[in-house]
Coordinates of C-alpha atoms in Angstrom, one line a residue:
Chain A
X1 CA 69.2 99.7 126.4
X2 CA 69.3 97.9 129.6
X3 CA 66.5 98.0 132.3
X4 CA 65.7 96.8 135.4
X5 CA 62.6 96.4 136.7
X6 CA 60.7 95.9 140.6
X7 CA 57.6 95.6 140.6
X8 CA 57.1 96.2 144.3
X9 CA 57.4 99.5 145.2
X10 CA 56.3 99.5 148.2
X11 CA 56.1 97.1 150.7
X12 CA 54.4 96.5 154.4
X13 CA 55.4 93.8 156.7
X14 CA 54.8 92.8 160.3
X15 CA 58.4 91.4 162.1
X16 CA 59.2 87.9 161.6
X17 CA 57.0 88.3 157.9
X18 CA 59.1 86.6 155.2
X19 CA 60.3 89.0 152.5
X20 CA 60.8 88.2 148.7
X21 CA 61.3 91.3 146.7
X22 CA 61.2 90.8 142.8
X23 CA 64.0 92.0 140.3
X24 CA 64.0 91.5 136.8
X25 CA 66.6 92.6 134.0
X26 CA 66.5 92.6 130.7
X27 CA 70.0 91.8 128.8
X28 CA 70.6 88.4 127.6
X29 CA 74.0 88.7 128.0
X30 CA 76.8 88.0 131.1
X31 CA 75.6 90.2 134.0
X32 CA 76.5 91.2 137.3
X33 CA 74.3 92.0 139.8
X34 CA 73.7 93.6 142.8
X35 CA 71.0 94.0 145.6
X36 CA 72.0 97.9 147.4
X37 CA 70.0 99.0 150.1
X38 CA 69.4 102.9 151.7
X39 CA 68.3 103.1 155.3
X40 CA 66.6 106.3 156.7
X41 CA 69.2 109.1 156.1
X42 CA 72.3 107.0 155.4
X43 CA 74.1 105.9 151.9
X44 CA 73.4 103.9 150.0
X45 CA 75.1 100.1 150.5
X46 CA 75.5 96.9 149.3
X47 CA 73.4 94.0 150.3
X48 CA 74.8 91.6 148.4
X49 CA 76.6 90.8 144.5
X50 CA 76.2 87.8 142.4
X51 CA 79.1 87.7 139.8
X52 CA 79.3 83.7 138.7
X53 CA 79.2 80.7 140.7
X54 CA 76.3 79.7 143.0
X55 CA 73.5 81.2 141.9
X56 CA 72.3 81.5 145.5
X57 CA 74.1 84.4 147.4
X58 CA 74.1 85.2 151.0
X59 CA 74.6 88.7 152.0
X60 CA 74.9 91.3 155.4
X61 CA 72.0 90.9 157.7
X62 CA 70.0 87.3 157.0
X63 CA 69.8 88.6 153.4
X64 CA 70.0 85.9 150.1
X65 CA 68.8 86.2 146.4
X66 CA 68.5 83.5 144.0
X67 CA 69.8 84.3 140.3
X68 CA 67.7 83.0 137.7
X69 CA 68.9 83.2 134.6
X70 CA 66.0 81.5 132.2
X71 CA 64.0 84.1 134.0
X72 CA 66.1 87.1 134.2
X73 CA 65.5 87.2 137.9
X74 CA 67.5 87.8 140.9
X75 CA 64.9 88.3 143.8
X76 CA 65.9 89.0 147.5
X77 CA 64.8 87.5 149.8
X78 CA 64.9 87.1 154.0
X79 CA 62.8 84.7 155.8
X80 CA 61.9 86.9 158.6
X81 CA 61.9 90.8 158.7
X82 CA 62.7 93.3 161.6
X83 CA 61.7 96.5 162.1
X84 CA 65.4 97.7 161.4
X85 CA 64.8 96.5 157.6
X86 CA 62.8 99.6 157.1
X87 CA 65.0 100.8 153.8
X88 CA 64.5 101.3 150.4
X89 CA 66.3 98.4 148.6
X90 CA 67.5 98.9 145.1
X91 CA 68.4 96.1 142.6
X92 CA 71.2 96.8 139.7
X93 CA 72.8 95.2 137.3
X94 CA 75.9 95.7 135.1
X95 CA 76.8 93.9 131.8
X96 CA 80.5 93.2 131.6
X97 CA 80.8 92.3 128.2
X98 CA 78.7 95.6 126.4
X99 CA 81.4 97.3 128.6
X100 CA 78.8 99.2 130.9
X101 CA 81.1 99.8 133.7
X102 CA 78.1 102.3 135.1
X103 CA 74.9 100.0 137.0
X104 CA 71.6 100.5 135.7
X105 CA 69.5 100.7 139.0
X106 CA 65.6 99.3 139.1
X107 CA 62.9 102.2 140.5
X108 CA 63.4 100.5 144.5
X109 CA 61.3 99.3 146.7
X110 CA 59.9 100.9 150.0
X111 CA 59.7 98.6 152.6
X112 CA 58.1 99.2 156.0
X113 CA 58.5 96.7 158.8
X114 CA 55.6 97.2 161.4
X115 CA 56.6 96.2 164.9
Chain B
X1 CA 87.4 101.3 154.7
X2 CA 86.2 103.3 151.2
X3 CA 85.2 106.9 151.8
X4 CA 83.2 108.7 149.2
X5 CA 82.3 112.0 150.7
X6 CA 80.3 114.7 148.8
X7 CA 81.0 118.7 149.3
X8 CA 77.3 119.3 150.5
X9 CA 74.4 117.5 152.2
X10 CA 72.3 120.1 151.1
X11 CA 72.3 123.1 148.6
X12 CA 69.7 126.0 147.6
X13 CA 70.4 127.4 144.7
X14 CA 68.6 130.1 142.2
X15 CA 67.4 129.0 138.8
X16 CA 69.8 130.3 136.8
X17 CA 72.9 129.8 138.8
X18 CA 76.1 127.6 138.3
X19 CA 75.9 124.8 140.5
X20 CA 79.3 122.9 141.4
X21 CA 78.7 119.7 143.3
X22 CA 82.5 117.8 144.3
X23 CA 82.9 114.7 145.1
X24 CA 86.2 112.9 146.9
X25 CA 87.2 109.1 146.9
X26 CA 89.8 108.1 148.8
X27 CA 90.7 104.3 147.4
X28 CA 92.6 105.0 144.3
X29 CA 89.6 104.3 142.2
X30 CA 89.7 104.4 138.6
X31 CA 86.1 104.8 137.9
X32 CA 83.4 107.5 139.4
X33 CA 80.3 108.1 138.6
X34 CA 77.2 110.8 139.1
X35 CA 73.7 109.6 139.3
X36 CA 70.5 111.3 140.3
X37 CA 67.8 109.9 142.6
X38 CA 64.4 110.3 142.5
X39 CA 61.0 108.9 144.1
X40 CA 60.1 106.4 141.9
X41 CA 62.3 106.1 139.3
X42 CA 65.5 104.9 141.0
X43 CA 68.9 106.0 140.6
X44 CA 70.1 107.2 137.2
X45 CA 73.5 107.7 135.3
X46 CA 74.5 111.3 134.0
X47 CA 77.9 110.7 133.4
X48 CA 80.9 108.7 134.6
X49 CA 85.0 109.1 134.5
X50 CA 87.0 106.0 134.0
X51 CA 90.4 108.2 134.3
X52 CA 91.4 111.5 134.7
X53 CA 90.4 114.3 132.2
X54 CA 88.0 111.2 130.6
X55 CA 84.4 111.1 130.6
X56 CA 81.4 109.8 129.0
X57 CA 77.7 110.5 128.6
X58 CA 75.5 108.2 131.2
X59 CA 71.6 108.1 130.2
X60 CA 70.2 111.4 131.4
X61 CA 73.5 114.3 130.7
X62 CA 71.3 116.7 129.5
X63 CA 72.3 120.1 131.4
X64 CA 75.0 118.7 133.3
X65 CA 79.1 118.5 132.8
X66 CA 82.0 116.8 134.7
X67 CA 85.4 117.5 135.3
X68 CA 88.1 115.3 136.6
X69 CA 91.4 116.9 136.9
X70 CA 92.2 114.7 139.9
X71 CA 92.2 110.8 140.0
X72 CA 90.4 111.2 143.5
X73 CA 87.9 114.2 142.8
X74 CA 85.0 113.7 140.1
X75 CA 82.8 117.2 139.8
X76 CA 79.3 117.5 138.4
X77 CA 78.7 121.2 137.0
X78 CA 74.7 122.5 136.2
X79 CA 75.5 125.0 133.8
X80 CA 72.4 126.9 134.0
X81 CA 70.0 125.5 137.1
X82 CA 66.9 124.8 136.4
X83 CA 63.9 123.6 138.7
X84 CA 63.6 120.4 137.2
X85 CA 67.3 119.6 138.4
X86 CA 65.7 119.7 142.1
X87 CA 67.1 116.0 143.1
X88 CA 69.2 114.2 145.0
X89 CA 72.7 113.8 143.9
X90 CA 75.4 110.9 144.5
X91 CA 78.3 110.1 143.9
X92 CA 80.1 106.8 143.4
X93 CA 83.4 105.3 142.9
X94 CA 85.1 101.6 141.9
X95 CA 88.0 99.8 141.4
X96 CA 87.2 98.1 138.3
X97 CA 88.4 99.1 134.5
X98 CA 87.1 96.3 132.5
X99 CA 83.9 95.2 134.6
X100 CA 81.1 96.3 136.3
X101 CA 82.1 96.0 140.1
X102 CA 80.8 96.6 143.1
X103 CA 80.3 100.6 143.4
X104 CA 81.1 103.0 146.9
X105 CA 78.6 105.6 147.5
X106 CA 78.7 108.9 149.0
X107 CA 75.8 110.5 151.4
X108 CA 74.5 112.5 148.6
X109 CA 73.8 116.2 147.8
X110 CA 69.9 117.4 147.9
X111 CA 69.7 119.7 146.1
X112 CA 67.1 122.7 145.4
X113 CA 66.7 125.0 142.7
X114 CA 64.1 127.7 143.8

């Protein structure tokens, strides 16, 4: 079975900090993937998607992750924080081609953004 | 704009009870889904619809069923509650049949069984 897996779970930065966040996934196969992000009493939305293409993606608000595939990797990343970033951030991936339509969702990461 | 919305922000219940939770999409998706979040572990699949009256199994559907009469509303039913279905419940929807796209949330259901 699939898994997803970030290994920081939880996370305290001062503002302006640069933020990496690490995602790794396990299935060798065609992926699509996804960085979601919950802030404070709100849905959850997306950040950003890599389907194909660049393996750099640029999302909403200064976000980017990088897509790795010799390292099954696609961390996010920001190169200065603000306190509004408090959110838990979620990575997820689907695999086209097993015909998982569903994500499978990493365990999140807490971050807190100290003013 | 894609509107999930969810019957309930929050819900008490009794162990015991028959728990509906309902969930509406409003974008003509073909595919919803019910996942449960909790600290730690992340979000995880207990079932998804791909069409009406369809359904299949996610990775945790022990306890829970679905129904989907409606293309636009995709219910999650606890049979029997039991405490260890105290969780947050969402909802999701997305356009996609053949590939994993991008999925719409809803605000989610916490829900309590006492």
């Amino acid at each position: 079975a699939q898994s997803v897996s970030q290994h920081n779970h939880h996370v305290i930065l001062s503002e302006a900090a640069s933020l990496e966040l690490g995602c790794n996934y396990s299935y060798g196969g065609t992926v699509n993937l996804f960085w979601y992000v919950q802030y404070p009493g709100q849905h959850l939305q997306l950040l950003l998607k890599y389907f194909s293409g660049d393996p750099l993606v640029k999302g909403i608000k200064g976000f980017e992750a990088e897509f790795i595939k010799s390292k099954f990797s696609f961390n996010l990343r920001k190169p200065s924080v603000q306190w509004s970033d408090t959110a838990e951030y979620f990575c997820a991936v689907t695999s086209p081609d097993t015909g998982r339509r569903a994500l499978t969702f990493g365990s999140g990461t807490r971050l807190q953004v100290q003013p | 704009d894609v509107k999930v919305t969810q019957s309930s922000r929050y819900l008490v219940k009794r162990t015991g009870e028959k728990v509906f939770l309902e969930c509406v999409q409003d974008m003509d998706h073909e595919n919803m889904f019910w996942y449960r979040q909790d600290p730690g572990l992340g979000l995880r699949l207990i079932y998804f619809s791909y069409d009406v009256k369809m359904k299949e199994k996610g990775d945790i559907p022990e306890g829970y069923s679905v129904s989907r009469e409606k293309k636009e509303r995709f219910s999650l039913i606890l049979e029997s509650a039991s405490t260890n279905q105290t969780s947050m419940y969402l909802c999701a929807s997305s356009p996609d049949r053949d590939r994993g796209g991008e999925q719409y949330f809803g605000p989610g259901t916490r829900l309590t069984v006492t």
